[in-house]
PDB file of C-alpha atoms in Angstrom:
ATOM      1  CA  UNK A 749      51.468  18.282  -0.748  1.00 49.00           C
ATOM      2  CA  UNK A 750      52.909  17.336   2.647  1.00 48.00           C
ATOM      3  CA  UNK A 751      50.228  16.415   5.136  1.00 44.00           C
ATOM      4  CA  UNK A 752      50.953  16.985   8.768  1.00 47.00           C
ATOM      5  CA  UNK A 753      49.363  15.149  11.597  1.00 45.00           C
ATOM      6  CA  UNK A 754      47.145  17.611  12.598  1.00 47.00           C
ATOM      7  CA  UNK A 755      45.647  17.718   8.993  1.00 48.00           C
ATOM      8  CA  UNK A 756      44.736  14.148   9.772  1.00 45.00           C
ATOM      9  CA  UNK A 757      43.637  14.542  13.072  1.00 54.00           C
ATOM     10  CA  UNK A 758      41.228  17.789  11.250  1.00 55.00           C
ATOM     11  CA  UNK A 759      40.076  15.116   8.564  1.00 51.00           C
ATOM     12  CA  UNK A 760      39.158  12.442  10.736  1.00 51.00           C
ATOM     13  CA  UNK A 761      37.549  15.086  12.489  1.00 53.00           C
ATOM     14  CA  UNK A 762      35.489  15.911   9.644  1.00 56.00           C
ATOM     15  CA  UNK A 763      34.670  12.860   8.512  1.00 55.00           C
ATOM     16  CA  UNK A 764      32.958  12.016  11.906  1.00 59.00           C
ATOM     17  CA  UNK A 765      30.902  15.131  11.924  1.00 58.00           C
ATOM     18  CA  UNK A 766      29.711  13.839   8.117  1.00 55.00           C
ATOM     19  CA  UNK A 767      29.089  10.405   9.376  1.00 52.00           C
ATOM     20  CA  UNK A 768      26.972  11.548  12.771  1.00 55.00           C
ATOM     21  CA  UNK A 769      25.135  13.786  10.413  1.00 55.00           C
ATOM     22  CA  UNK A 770      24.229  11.368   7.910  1.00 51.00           C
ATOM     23  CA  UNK A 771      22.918   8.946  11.122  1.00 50.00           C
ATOM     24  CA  UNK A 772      21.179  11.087  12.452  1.00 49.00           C
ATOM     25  CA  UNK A 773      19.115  12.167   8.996  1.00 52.00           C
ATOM     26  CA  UNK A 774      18.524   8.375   8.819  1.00 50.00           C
ATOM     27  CA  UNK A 775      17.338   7.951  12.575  1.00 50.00           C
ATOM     28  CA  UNK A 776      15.034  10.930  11.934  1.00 48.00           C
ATOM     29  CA  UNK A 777      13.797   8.986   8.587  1.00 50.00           C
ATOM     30  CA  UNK A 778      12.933   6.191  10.478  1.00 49.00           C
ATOM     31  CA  UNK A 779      11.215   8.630  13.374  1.00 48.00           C
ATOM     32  CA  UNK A 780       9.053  10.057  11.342  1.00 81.00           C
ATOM     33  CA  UNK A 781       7.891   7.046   9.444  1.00 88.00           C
ATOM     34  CA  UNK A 782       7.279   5.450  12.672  1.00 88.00           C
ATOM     35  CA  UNK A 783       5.400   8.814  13.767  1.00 90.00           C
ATOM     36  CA  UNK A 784       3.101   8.912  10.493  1.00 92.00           C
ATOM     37  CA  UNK A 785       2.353   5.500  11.345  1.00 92.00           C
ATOM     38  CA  UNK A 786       1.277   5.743  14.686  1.00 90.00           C
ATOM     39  CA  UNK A 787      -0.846   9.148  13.604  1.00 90.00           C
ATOM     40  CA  UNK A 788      -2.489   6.958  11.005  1.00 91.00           C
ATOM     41  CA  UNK A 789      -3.461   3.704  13.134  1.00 89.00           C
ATOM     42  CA  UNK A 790      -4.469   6.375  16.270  1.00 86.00           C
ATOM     43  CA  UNK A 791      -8.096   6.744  15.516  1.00 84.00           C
ATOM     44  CA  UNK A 792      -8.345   2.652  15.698  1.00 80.00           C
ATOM     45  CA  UNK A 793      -6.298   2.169  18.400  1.00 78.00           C
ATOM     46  CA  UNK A 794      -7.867   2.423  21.367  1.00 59.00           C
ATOM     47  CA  UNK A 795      -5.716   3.129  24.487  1.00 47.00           C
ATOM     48  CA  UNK A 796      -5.113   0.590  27.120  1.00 40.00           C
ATOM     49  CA  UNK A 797      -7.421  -2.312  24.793  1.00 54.00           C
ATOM     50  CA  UNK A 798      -6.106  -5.041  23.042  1.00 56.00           C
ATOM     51  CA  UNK A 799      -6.099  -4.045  19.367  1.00 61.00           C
ATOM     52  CA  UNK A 800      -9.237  -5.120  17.564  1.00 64.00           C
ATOM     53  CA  UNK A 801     -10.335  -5.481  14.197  1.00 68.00           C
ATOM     54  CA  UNK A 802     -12.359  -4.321  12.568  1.00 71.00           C
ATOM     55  CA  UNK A 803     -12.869  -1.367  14.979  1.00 74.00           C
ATOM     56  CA  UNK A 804     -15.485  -0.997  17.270  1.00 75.00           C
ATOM     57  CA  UNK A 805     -16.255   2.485  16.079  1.00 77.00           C
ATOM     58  CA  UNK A 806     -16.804   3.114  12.301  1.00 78.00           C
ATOM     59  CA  UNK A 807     -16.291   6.439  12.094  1.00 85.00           C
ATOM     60  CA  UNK A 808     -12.366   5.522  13.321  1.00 85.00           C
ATOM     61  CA  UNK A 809     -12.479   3.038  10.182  1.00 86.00           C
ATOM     62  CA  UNK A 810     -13.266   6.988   8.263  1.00 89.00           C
ATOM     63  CA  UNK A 811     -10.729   8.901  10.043  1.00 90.00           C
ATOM     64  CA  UNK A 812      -7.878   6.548   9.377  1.00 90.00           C
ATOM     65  CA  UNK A 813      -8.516   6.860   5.781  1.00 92.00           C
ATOM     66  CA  UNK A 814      -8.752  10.299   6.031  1.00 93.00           C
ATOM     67  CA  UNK A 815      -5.353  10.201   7.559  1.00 93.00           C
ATOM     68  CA  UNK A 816      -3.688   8.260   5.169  1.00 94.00           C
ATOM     69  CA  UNK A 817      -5.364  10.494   2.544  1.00 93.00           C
ATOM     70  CA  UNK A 818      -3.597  13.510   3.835  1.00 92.00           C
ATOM     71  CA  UNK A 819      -0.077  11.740   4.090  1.00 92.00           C
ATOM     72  CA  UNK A 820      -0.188  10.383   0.988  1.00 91.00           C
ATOM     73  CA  UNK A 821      -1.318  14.037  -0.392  1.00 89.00           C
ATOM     74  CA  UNK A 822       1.564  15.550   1.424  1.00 88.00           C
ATOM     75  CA  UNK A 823       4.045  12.829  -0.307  1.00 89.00           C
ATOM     76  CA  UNK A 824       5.149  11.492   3.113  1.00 91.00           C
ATOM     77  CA  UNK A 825       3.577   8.367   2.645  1.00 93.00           C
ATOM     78  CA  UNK A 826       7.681   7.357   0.581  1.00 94.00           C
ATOM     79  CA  UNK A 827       9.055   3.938   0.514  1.00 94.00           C
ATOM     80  CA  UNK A 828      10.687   5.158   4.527  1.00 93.00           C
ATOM     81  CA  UNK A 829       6.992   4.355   4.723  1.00 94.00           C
ATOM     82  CA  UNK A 830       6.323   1.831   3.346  1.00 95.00           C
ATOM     83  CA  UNK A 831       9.147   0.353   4.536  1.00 94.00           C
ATOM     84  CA  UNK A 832       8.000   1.048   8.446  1.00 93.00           C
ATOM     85  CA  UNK A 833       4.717  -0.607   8.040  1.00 94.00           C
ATOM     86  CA  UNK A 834       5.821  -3.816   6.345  1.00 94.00           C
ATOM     87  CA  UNK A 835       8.126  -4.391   8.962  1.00 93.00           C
ATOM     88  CA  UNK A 836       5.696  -3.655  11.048  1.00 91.00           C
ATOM     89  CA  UNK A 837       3.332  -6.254   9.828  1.00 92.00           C
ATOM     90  CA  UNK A 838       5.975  -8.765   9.000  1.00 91.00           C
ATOM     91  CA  UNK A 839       7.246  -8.650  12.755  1.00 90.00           C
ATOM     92  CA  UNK A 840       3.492  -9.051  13.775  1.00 86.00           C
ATOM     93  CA  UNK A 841       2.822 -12.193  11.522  1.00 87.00           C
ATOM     94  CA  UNK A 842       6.313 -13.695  13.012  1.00 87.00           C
ATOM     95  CA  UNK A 843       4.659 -13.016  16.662  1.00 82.00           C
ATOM     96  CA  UNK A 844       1.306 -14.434  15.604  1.00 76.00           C
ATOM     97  CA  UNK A 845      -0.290 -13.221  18.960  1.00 72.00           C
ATOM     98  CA  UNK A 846      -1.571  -9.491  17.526  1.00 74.00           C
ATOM     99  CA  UNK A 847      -4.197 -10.613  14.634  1.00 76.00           C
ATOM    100  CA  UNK A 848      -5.757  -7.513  14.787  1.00 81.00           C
ATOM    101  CA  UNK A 849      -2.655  -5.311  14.375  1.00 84.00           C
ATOM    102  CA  UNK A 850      -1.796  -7.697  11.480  1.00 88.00           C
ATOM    103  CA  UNK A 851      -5.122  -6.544   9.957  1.00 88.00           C
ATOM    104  CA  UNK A 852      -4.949  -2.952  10.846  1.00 90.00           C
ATOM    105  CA  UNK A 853      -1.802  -2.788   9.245  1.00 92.00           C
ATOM    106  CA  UNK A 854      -2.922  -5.053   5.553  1.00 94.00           C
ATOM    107  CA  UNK A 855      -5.617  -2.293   5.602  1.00 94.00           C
ATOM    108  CA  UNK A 856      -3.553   0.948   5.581  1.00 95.00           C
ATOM    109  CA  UNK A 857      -1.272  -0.969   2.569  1.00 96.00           C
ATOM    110  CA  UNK A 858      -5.041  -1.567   1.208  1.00 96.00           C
ATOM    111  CA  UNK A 859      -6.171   2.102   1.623  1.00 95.00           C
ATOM    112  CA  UNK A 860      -2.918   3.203   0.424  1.00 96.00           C
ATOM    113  CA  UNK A 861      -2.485   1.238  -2.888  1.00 97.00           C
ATOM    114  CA  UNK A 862      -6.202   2.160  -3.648  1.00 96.00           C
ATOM    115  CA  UNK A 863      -5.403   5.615  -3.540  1.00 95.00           C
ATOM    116  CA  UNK A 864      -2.280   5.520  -5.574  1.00 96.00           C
ATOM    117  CA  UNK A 865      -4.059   2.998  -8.370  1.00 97.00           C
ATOM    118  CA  UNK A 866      -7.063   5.545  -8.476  1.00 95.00           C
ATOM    119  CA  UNK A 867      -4.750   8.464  -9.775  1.00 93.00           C
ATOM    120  CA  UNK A 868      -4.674   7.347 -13.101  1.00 92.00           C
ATOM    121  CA  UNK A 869      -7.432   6.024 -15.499  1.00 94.00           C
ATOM    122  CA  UNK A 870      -7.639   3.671 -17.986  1.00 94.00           C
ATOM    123  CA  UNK A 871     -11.261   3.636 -18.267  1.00 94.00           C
ATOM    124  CA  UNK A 872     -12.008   5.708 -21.420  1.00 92.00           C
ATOM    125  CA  UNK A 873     -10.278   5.925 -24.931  1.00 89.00           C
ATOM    126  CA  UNK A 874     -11.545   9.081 -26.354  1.00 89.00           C
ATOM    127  CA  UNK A 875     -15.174   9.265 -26.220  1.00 90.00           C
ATOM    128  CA  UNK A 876     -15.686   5.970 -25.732  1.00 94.00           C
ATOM    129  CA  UNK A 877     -15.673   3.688 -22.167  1.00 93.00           C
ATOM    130  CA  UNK A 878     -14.434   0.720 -21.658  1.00 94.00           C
ATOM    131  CA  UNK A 879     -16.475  -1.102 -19.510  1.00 96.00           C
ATOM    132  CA  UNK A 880     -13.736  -3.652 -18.259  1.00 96.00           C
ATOM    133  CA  UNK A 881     -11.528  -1.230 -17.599  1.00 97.00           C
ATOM    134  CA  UNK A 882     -14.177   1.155 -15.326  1.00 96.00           C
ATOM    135  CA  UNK A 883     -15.071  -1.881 -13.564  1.00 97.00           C
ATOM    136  CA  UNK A 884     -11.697  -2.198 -12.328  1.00 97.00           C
ATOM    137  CA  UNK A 885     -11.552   0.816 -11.250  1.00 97.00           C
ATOM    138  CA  UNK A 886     -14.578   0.720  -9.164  1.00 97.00           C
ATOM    139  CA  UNK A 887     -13.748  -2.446  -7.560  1.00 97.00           C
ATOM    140  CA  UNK A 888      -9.935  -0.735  -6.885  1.00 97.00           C
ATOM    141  CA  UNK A 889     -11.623   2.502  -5.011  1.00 96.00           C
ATOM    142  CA  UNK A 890     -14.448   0.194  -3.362  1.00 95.00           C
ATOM    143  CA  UNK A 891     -13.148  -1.344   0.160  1.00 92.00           C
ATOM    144  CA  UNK A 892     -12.159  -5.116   0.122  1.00 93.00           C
ATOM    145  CA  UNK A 893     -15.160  -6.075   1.984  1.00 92.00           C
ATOM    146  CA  UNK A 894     -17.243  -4.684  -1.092  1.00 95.00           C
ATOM    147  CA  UNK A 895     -15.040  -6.513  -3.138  1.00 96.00           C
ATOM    148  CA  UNK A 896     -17.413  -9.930  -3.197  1.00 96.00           C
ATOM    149  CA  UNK A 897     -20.711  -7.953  -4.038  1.00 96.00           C
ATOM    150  CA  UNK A 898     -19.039  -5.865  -7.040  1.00 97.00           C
ATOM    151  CA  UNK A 899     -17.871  -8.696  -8.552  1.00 96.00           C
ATOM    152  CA  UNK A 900     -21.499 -10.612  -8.144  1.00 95.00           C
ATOM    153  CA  UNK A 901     -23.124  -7.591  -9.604  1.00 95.00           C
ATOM    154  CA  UNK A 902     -20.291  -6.607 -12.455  1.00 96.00           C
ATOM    155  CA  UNK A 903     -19.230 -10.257 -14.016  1.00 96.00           C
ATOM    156  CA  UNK A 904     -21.685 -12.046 -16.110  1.00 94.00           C
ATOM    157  CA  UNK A 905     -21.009 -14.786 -13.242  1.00 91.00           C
ATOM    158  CA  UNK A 906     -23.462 -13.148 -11.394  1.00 90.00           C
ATOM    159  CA  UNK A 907     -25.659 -10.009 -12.628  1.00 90.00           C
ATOM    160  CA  UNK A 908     -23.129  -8.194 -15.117  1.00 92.00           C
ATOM    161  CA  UNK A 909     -22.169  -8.600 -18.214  1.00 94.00           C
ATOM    162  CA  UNK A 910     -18.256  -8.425 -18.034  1.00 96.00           C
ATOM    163  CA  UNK A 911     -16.580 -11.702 -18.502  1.00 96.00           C
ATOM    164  CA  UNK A 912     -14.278 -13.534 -16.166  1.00 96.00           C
ATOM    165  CA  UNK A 913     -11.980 -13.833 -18.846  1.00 96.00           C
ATOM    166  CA  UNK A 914     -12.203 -10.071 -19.796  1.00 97.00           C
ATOM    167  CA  UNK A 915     -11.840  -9.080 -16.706  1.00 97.00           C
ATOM    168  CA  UNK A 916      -8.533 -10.890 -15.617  1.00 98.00           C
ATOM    169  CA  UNK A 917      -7.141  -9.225 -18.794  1.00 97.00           C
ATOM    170  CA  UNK A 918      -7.292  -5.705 -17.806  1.00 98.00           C
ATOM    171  CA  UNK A 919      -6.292  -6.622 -14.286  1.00 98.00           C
ATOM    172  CA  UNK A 920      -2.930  -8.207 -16.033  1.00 97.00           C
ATOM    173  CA  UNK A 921      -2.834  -4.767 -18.164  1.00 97.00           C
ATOM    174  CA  UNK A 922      -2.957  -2.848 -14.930  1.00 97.00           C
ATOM    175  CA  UNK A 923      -0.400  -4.783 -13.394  1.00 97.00           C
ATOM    176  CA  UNK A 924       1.936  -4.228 -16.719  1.00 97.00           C
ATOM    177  CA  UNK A 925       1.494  -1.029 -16.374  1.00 96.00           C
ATOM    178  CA  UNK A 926       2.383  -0.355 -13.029  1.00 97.00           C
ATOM    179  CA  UNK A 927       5.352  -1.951 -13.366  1.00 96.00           C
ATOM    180  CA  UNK A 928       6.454   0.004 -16.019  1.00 95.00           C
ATOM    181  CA  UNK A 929       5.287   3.375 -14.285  1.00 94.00           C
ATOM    182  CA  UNK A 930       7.266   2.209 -10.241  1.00 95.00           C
ATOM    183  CA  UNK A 931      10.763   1.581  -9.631  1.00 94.00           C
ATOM    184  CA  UNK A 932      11.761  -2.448 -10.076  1.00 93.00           C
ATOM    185  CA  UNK A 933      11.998  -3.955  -6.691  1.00 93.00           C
ATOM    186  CA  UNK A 934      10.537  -0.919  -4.842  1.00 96.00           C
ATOM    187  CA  UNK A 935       8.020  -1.175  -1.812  1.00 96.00           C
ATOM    188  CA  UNK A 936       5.399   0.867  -3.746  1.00 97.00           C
ATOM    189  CA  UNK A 937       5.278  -1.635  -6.977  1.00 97.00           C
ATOM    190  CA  UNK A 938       5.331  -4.466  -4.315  1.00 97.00           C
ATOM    191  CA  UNK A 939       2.446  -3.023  -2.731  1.00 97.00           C
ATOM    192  CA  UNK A 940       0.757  -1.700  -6.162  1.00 98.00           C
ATOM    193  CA  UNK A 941       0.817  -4.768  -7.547  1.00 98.00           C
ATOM    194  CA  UNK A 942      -0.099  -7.327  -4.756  1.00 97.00           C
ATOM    195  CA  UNK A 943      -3.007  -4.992  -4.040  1.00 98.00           C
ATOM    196  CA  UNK A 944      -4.513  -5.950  -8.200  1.00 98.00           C
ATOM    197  CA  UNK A 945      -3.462  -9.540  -7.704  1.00 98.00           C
ATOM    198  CA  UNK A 946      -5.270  -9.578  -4.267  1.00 97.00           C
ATOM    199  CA  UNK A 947      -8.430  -8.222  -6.910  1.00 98.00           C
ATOM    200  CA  UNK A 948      -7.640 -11.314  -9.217  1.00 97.00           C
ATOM    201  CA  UNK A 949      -7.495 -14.106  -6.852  1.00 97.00           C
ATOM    202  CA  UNK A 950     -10.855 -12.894  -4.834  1.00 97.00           C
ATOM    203  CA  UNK A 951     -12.377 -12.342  -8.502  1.00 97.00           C
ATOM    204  CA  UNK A 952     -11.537 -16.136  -9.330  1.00 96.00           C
ATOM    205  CA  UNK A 953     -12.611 -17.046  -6.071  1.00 96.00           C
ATOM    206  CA  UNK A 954     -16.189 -15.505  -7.194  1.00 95.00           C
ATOM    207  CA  UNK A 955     -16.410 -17.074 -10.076  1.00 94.00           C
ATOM    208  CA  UNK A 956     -15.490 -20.616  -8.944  1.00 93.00           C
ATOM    209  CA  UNK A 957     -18.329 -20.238  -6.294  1.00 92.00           C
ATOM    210  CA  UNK A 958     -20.803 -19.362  -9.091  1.00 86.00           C
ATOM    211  CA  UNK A 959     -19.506 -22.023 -11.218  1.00 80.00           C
ATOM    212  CA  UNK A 960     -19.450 -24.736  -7.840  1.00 71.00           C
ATOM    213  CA  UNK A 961     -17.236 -28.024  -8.377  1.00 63.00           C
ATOM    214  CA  UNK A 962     -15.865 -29.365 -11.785  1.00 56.00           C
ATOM    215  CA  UNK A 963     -16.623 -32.575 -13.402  1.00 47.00           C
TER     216      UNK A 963
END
């Protein structure tokens, strides 16, 4: 087959129009993720002020979960996502001048791996409940600054009867788990999986106040 210069000049053509298109899909990616964003942080972010944290309003605190609730529910809450906010949060960190924003942002990752953990339960084995397990679970759909009290009233540190020991097990089952169940290196088991190691290290934290310094 003999190709002529205008066949070229037709391909290269082509090829352009495939390229633009594919640039464009991606700049439109990166739109919206930057759009859900912003619609997520709005009810917190109050125009004209300095962001603050925690908000001034509560009921803001309620709405952005509701918002995140709804995205995620929709599916547009993808590693595009994910993606958005951690750069997000890791330009604010690099700043260092926004501590607030850096907190609004840990706490959608927060709300969002809560919500993706509580989807599937571990918590009973035919008729029976496993206590560890359930635990978990309510200290995974329970807000991080519930997370102290929980623990007080659930390990047998405190008021419960669940050991440390016991505990830290099923956290390291979860974590197995999930990295079975997400795709290796992805935002989501990054997130999934920092979010039940974040549960572990304030748990141990817990316990070594209850137990106060070591001979």
């Amino acid at each position: 087959m003999v190709f002529y210069w205008k066949d070229y000049e037709e391909l290269a053509v082509s090829i352009m129009s495939i390229v633009d298109r594919l640039v464009h899909k991606t700049n439109e990616k990166i739109e919206s993720a930057t759009d859900i964003l912003k619609e997520i942080l709005n009810p917190v972010v109050a125009e004209a002020e300095e962001v603050s944290w925690p908000p001034r309003d509560p009921e803001a605190l309620i709405l952005m979960e509701k918002e995140i609730a709804k995205r995620e529910q929709e599916g547009r809450l993808d590693e595009g996502f994910l993606a958005e906010v951690n750069a997000q949060l890791r330009q604010s960190k690099e700043d260092g001048d926004k501590p607030g924003l850096e907190a609004m942002l840990q706490k959608v990752l927060q709300i969002y791996a809560s919500k993706v953990l509580r989807k599937r339960s571990y918590a009973y084995k035919g008729d029976k409940i496993l206590v560890a397990e359930q635990f978990l679970e309510t200290i995974i759909a329970a807000s991080e600054e519930n997370w102290n009290k929980l623990l007080i009233e659930g390990l047998n540190i405190g008021k419960g009867e669940i050991s440390p020991e016991e505990f830290y097990s099923v956290i390291k089952k979860r974590i197995e788990r999930t990295l079975i169940r997400t795709e290796g290196g992805s935002y989501q088991q990054r997130i999934l999986t920092e979010y039940l190691r974040g549960i572990q290290s304030r748990a141990e934290d817990v316990v070594k106040a209850f137990q106060g310094p070591q001979q």
